[in-house]
């Protein structure tokens, strides 16, 4: 298993840079070198809408979809544009019940088994739409995502692999920014202890667990306590996880420990740990991620 630790800016300087990127997320202008198509697709009878962004003349190396984190998330156009500028056609879509997408947004029980499996169905439907694009024929196709996508993407990718219709596309690789490799309950224990805030000093998962006064009880109405390891151990494709050492939302130490265990039987899994980065480490890590995706397209 390949692991990389990268020293970056001081935590607070990096946070300011990422805040600026977030402000730019409302800018819908498109670079002259890019093109975009608005595409509707069906997911279990619900119509979802997104945009496929791709270079007009530059070589396309791969195609990806981007899966949201939690919250009412619309399509993330600035990310799609930056990826497309590097030759990676990127499909971003409005989460169900948000923006132009139909359906009901689940805000209360967002980490329930039902919702995670529903969002994985949406991700797979988006991926199938991507695979039907003529411009991407013969190219590697992957799933990328942030935060909560760490539970969604492995399920979606495994469902793509397991379906009986062998004519359908399988997922060639996955990239997850700050994607937990833990049970939902373990992330909940950690983020409650940290108040879900990035910090210069981040506690270990063990510290968060030992600080509890009462035992943690998983609410049965949420269904199964979802664990991405169940899918990851059998997926068998290249995967990259990007973590920030100052992440207060997910237990990075426990995620790395679990990932290293899984990688004993799947050496194609890699991770990068950015010192000085928190939960939103997309801006800082994008050049590295783009390079990694391009390498998946190299025989």
Short mmCIF file of C-alpha atoms in Angstrom, two decimals:
data_model
loop_
_atom_site.label_atom_id
_atom_site.label_comp_id
_atom_site.label_asym_id
_atom_site.label_seq_id
_atom_site.Cartn_x
_atom_site.Cartn_y
_atom_site.Cartn_z
CA UNK A 1 0.00 0.00 0.00
CA UNK A 2 1.32 3.42 -0.94
CA UNK A 3 0.98 6.13 1.66
CA UNK A 4 2.13 9.73 1.43
CA UNK A 5 2.40 12.42 4.09
CA UNK A 6 2.59 15.97 2.79
CA UNK A 7 3.51 19.07 4.76
CA UNK A 8 1.36 21.98 3.62
CA UNK A 9 0.58 25.51 4.70
CA UNK A 10 -0.20 26.32 8.28
CA UNK A 11 -3.71 25.14 9.09
CA UNK A 12 -5.28 28.58 9.33
CA UNK A 13 -3.66 29.88 6.12
CA UNK A 14 -4.93 26.85 4.24
CA UNK A 15 -8.39 27.38 5.69
CA UNK A 16 -8.47 30.91 4.31
CA UNK A 17 -7.50 29.67 0.84
CA UNK A 18 -10.26 27.09 0.85
CA UNK A 19 -12.79 29.66 2.04
CA UNK A 20 -11.97 31.75 -1.03
CA UNK A 21 -12.55 28.73 -3.26
CA UNK A 22 -15.91 28.14 -1.59
CA UNK A 23 -16.99 31.72 -2.31
CA UNK A 24 -16.16 31.20 -5.97
CA UNK A 25 -18.50 28.20 -6.09
CA UNK A 26 -21.40 30.48 -7.06
CA UNK A 27 -19.66 31.67 -10.23
CA UNK A 28 -21.35 29.88 -13.12
CA UNK A 29 -19.14 31.26 -15.90
CA UNK A 30 -17.31 28.67 -17.98
CA UNK A 31 -13.79 28.85 -19.38
CA UNK A 32 -13.56 29.34 -23.16
CA UNK A 33 -11.56 26.09 -23.39
CA UNK A 34 -14.39 24.04 -21.90
CA UNK A 35 -17.87 22.93 -22.83
CA UNK A 36 -20.74 21.74 -20.62
CA UNK A 37 -23.94 19.82 -21.21
CA UNK A 38 -26.89 19.78 -18.84
CA UNK A 39 -28.07 16.16 -18.61
CA UNK A 40 -31.12 14.66 -16.90
CA UNK A 41 -31.03 11.02 -15.81
CA UNK A 42 -33.32 8.61 -14.03
CA UNK A 43 -32.64 7.05 -10.65
CA UNK A 44 -35.36 4.64 -9.59
CA UNK A 45 -38.11 6.75 -11.11
CA UNK A 46 -36.73 10.08 -9.91
CA UNK A 47 -35.26 12.55 -12.40
CA UNK A 48 -31.94 14.05 -11.35
CA UNK A 49 -30.10 16.80 -13.22
CA UNK A 50 -26.42 17.62 -13.57
CA UNK A 51 -23.74 19.03 -15.85
CA UNK A 52 -21.02 17.19 -17.75
CA UNK A 53 -18.00 19.46 -18.16
CA UNK A 54 -15.25 18.52 -20.62
CA UNK A 55 -12.46 20.14 -22.67
CA UNK A 56 -13.32 21.34 -26.17
CA UNK A 57 -10.07 20.38 -27.83
CA UNK A 58 -7.72 18.94 -25.21
CA UNK A 59 -7.32 15.17 -24.91
CA UNK A 60 -9.72 13.55 -22.46
CA UNK A 61 -7.88 11.08 -20.22
CA UNK A 62 -10.76 9.81 -18.06
CA UNK A 63 -14.29 10.51 -16.93
CA UNK A 64 -15.59 10.83 -13.37
CA UNK A 65 -18.69 11.65 -11.40
CA UNK A 66 -18.53 13.64 -8.17
CA UNK A 67 -20.65 12.48 -5.22
CA UNK A 68 -21.69 15.02 -2.60
CA UNK A 69 -20.99 15.22 1.07
CA UNK A 70 -23.89 15.74 3.47
CA UNK A 71 -26.09 18.81 3.22
CA UNK A 72 -28.20 20.40 0.50
CA UNK A 73 -25.60 20.25 -2.22
CA UNK A 74 -26.02 21.42 -5.79
CA UNK A 75 -23.62 20.45 -8.59
CA UNK A 76 -20.08 21.68 -7.84
CA UNK A 77 -19.21 23.43 -11.10
CA UNK A 78 -15.86 25.00 -10.08
CA UNK A 79 -14.46 21.55 -9.28
CA UNK A 80 -15.79 20.12 -12.54
CA UNK A 81 -14.17 22.97 -14.47
CA UNK A 82 -10.77 22.51 -12.84
CA UNK A 83 -10.86 18.77 -13.50
CA UNK A 84 -11.97 19.28 -17.10
CA UNK A 85 -9.16 21.77 -17.69
CA UNK A 86 -6.79 18.89 -16.90
CA UNK A 87 -8.47 16.53 -19.35
CA UNK A 88 -10.83 14.77 -16.95
CA UNK A 89 -14.47 14.96 -18.06
CA UNK A 90 -16.46 15.50 -14.87
CA UNK A 91 -20.17 15.06 -14.17
CA UNK A 92 -21.57 16.95 -11.20
CA UNK A 93 -25.25 16.78 -10.30
CA UNK A 94 -27.76 18.32 -7.93
CA UNK A 95 -28.49 16.02 -5.01
CA UNK A 96 -32.03 14.63 -5.02
CA UNK A 97 -34.48 17.24 -3.74
CA UNK A 98 -31.99 20.06 -4.38
CA UNK A 99 -31.67 22.49 -7.29
CA UNK A 100 -33.13 21.05 -10.48
CA UNK A 101 -33.23 17.47 -9.22
CA UNK A 102 -36.56 15.95 -8.25
CA UNK A 103 -37.20 13.79 -5.21
CA UNK A 104 -37.06 14.48 -1.51
CA UNK A 105 -33.94 15.69 0.26
CA UNK A 106 -33.30 13.72 3.45
CA UNK A 107 -31.89 16.16 5.97
CA UNK A 108 -32.83 14.58 9.29
CA UNK A 109 -31.58 11.01 8.89
CA UNK A 110 -28.86 11.65 6.35
CA UNK A 111 -26.61 8.84 7.65
CA UNK A 112 -29.33 6.21 7.86
CA UNK A 113 -28.84 2.98 5.96
CA UNK A 114 -31.87 3.82 3.82
CA UNK A 115 -30.48 7.20 2.78
CA UNK A 116 -26.93 6.00 2.13
CA UNK A 117 -28.22 3.18 -0.06
CA UNK A 118 -30.56 5.59 -1.87
CA UNK A 119 -27.73 8.05 -2.55
CA UNK A 120 -25.55 5.17 -3.75
CA UNK A 121 -28.33 4.30 -6.20
CA UNK A 122 -28.25 7.91 -7.43
CA UNK A 123 -24.46 7.76 -7.78
CA UNK A 124 -24.63 4.57 -9.82
CA UNK A 125 -27.33 6.05 -12.07
CA UNK A 126 -25.09 9.09 -12.65
CA UNK A 127 -22.17 6.78 -13.39
CA UNK A 128 -24.21 4.79 -15.91
CA UNK A 129 -25.16 8.03 -17.64
CA UNK A 130 -21.46 8.93 -17.80
CA UNK A 131 -20.62 5.55 -19.30
CA UNK A 132 -23.12 6.11 -22.11
CA UNK A 133 -21.27 9.20 -23.40
CA UNK A 134 -19.66 8.47 -26.76
CA UNK A 135 -16.74 10.82 -26.06
CA UNK A 136 -15.70 8.61 -23.13
CA UNK A 137 -15.82 5.26 -24.90
CA UNK A 138 -12.80 3.14 -24.00
CA UNK A 139 -11.61 5.52 -21.27
CA UNK A 140 -11.32 4.70 -17.56
CA UNK A 141 -14.36 5.85 -15.59
CA UNK A 142 -14.34 6.57 -11.89
CA UNK A 143 -16.29 7.81 -8.91
CA UNK A 144 -15.03 10.67 -6.77
CA UNK A 145 -16.58 12.27 -3.73
CA UNK A 146 -16.23 14.17 -0.49
CA UNK A 147 -16.93 13.30 3.14
CA UNK A 148 -20.23 11.35 3.32
CA UNK A 149 -19.36 9.97 -0.12
CA UNK A 150 -16.93 7.74 1.78
CA UNK A 151 -19.93 5.57 2.68
CA UNK A 152 -21.84 6.08 -0.58
CA UNK A 153 -19.19 5.48 -3.25
CA UNK A 154 -17.99 2.03 -2.07
CA UNK A 155 -21.58 0.74 -2.04
CA UNK A 156 -22.28 2.18 -5.50
CA UNK A 157 -19.03 0.82 -6.96
CA UNK A 158 -19.65 -2.61 -5.47
CA UNK A 159 -23.20 -2.64 -6.84
CA UNK A 160 -21.80 -1.84 -10.29
CA UNK A 161 -19.40 -4.77 -9.99
CA UNK A 162 -22.01 -7.20 -8.67
CA UNK A 163 -24.83 -6.67 -11.17
CA UNK A 164 -25.60 -9.47 -13.58
CA UNK A 165 -25.61 -7.30 -16.72
CA UNK A 166 -21.97 -7.59 -17.79
CA UNK A 167 -22.52 -5.15 -20.65
CA UNK A 168 -22.82 -2.30 -18.14
CA UNK A 169 -19.77 -0.28 -17.11
CA UNK A 170 -17.86 -1.13 -13.96
CA UNK A 171 -16.11 1.48 -11.86
CA UNK A 172 -12.41 1.57 -12.74
CA UNK A 173 -11.21 3.64 -9.77
CA UNK A 174 -12.40 5.73 -6.83
CA UNK A 175 -11.11 8.93 -5.22
CA UNK A 176 -12.41 10.07 -1.84
CA UNK A 177 -11.59 13.35 -0.15
CA UNK A 178 -11.99 13.02 3.63
CA UNK A 179 -14.00 9.85 3.18
CA UNK A 180 -14.34 7.91 6.44
CA UNK A 181 -13.21 4.30 6.43
CA UNK A 182 -15.16 3.69 9.62
CA UNK A 183 -18.66 2.82 10.68
CA UNK A 184 -21.13 5.70 10.78
CA UNK A 185 -21.35 5.29 14.57
CA UNK A 186 -17.58 5.69 14.94
CA UNK A 187 -17.63 8.90 12.92
CA UNK A 188 -20.52 10.12 15.08
CA UNK A 189 -18.63 9.43 18.31
CA UNK A 190 -15.62 11.34 17.01
CA UNK A 191 -17.42 14.35 15.50
CA UNK A 192 -19.55 14.83 18.62
CA UNK A 193 -16.36 15.01 20.70
CA UNK A 194 -14.72 17.54 18.35
CA UNK A 195 -17.97 19.47 17.73
CA UNK A 196 -17.31 18.67 14.06
CA UNK A 197 -14.65 21.39 13.89
CA UNK A 198 -11.21 21.35 12.31
CA UNK A 199 -8.43 22.33 14.68
CA UNK A 200 -4.67 22.62 14.98
CA UNK A 201 -4.83 19.84 17.57
CA UNK A 202 -7.03 16.88 16.68
CA UNK A 203 -7.71 14.12 19.22
CA UNK A 204 -7.38 10.45 18.40
CA UNK A 205 -10.47 8.31 17.98
CA UNK A 206 -9.51 6.44 21.15
CA UNK A 207 -9.50 9.70 23.10
CA UNK A 208 -12.96 10.58 21.78
CA UNK A 209 -14.27 7.11 22.63
CA UNK A 210 -12.80 7.06 26.14
CA UNK A 211 -14.21 10.52 26.89
CA UNK A 212 -17.78 9.25 26.65
CA UNK A 213 -19.68 9.13 29.93
CA UNK A 214 -22.40 6.81 28.63
CA UNK A 215 -22.04 3.89 26.21
CA UNK A 216 -22.89 4.71 22.61
CA UNK A 217 -26.05 3.02 21.37
CA UNK A 218 -26.77 2.89 17.64
CA UNK A 219 -30.43 3.84 17.04
CA UNK A 220 -32.11 0.81 15.43
CA UNK A 221 -34.47 3.00 13.38
CA UNK A 222 -31.43 4.12 11.33
CA UNK A 223 -31.02 0.57 10.02
CA UNK A 224 -27.58 -0.96 9.56
CA UNK A 225 -24.59 0.91 10.96
CA UNK A 226 -22.98 1.33 7.55
CA UNK A 227 -19.33 0.32 7.20
CA UNK A 228 -17.48 0.96 3.90
CA UNK A 229 -15.07 -1.87 4.71
CA UNK A 230 -17.78 -4.35 3.76
CA UNK A 231 -17.58 -3.17 0.14
CA UNK A 232 -13.94 -2.11 0.00
CA UNK A 233 -12.53 -5.51 0.91
CA UNK A 234 -14.07 -7.05 -2.23
CA UNK A 235 -13.94 -4.13 -4.67
CA UNK A 236 -10.49 -4.85 -6.10
CA UNK A 237 -9.93 -1.58 -7.99
CA UNK A 238 -7.47 1.32 -7.52
CA UNK A 239 -8.54 3.77 -4.84
CA UNK A 240 -7.12 7.00 -3.45
CA UNK A 241 -8.11 8.58 -0.12
CA UNK A 242 -7.08 12.14 0.67
CA UNK A 243 -7.02 13.03 4.37
CA UNK A 244 -6.27 16.22 6.28
CA UNK A 245 -4.39 15.89 9.55
CA UNK A 246 -6.46 18.70 11.11
CA UNK A 247 -9.82 17.15 10.15
CA UNK A 248 -12.29 17.36 13.03
CA UNK A 249 -15.18 15.74 11.18
CA UNK A 250 -13.93 12.18 10.69
CA UNK A 251 -11.50 10.04 12.71
CA UNK A 252 -8.57 10.12 10.30
CA UNK A 253 -6.36 7.93 12.48
CA UNK A 254 -8.95 5.16 12.65
CA UNK A 255 -9.72 5.50 8.93
CA UNK A 256 -6.05 5.05 8.03
CA UNK A 257 -5.75 2.08 10.39
CA UNK A 258 -8.74 0.38 8.77
CA UNK A 259 -7.58 1.24 5.25
CA UNK A 260 -4.15 -0.25 5.90
CA UNK A 261 -5.81 -3.45 7.12
CA UNK A 262 -7.99 -3.69 4.01
CA UNK A 263 -5.02 -2.90 1.76
CA UNK A 264 -3.26 -6.06 2.91
CA UNK A 265 -5.56 -7.88 0.49
CA UNK A 266 -5.96 -4.96 -1.95
CA UNK A 267 -2.60 -3.22 -2.53
CA UNK A 268 -4.22 -0.92 -5.10
CA UNK A 269 -5.53 1.28 -2.29
CA UNK A 270 -3.47 4.39 -1.48
CA UNK A 271 -3.84 7.36 0.81
CA UNK A 272 -2.35 10.80 1.21
CA UNK A 273 -2.25 12.67 4.53
CA UNK A 274 -1.93 16.45 4.26
CA UNK A 275 -0.45 18.09 7.34
CA UNK A 276 -2.04 21.52 7.78
CA UNK A 277 -5.30 20.60 6.05
CA UNK A 278 -8.73 20.01 7.52
CA UNK A 279 -11.91 18.37 6.26
CA UNK A 280 -12.13 20.36 3.02
CA UNK A 281 -8.76 19.55 1.47
CA UNK A 282 -9.92 19.50 -2.15
CA UNK A 283 -8.21 22.72 -3.23
CA UNK A 284 -4.84 21.79 -1.78
CA UNK A 285 -4.83 18.24 -3.11
CA UNK A 286 -6.38 18.69 -6.56
CA UNK A 287 -3.09 18.67 -8.55
CA UNK A 288 -2.08 15.42 -6.86
CA UNK A 289 -5.51 13.87 -7.45
CA UNK A 290 -5.54 14.88 -11.12
CA UNK A 291 -2.09 13.34 -11.61
CA UNK A 292 -3.24 10.12 -9.90
CA UNK A 293 -6.33 9.86 -12.11
CA UNK A 294 -4.24 10.39 -15.24
CA UNK A 295 -1.97 7.55 -14.15
CA UNK A 296 -4.99 5.24 -14.06
CA UNK A 297 -5.41 5.99 -17.76
CA UNK A 298 -1.82 4.97 -18.54
CA UNK A 299 -1.42 1.29 -19.56
#
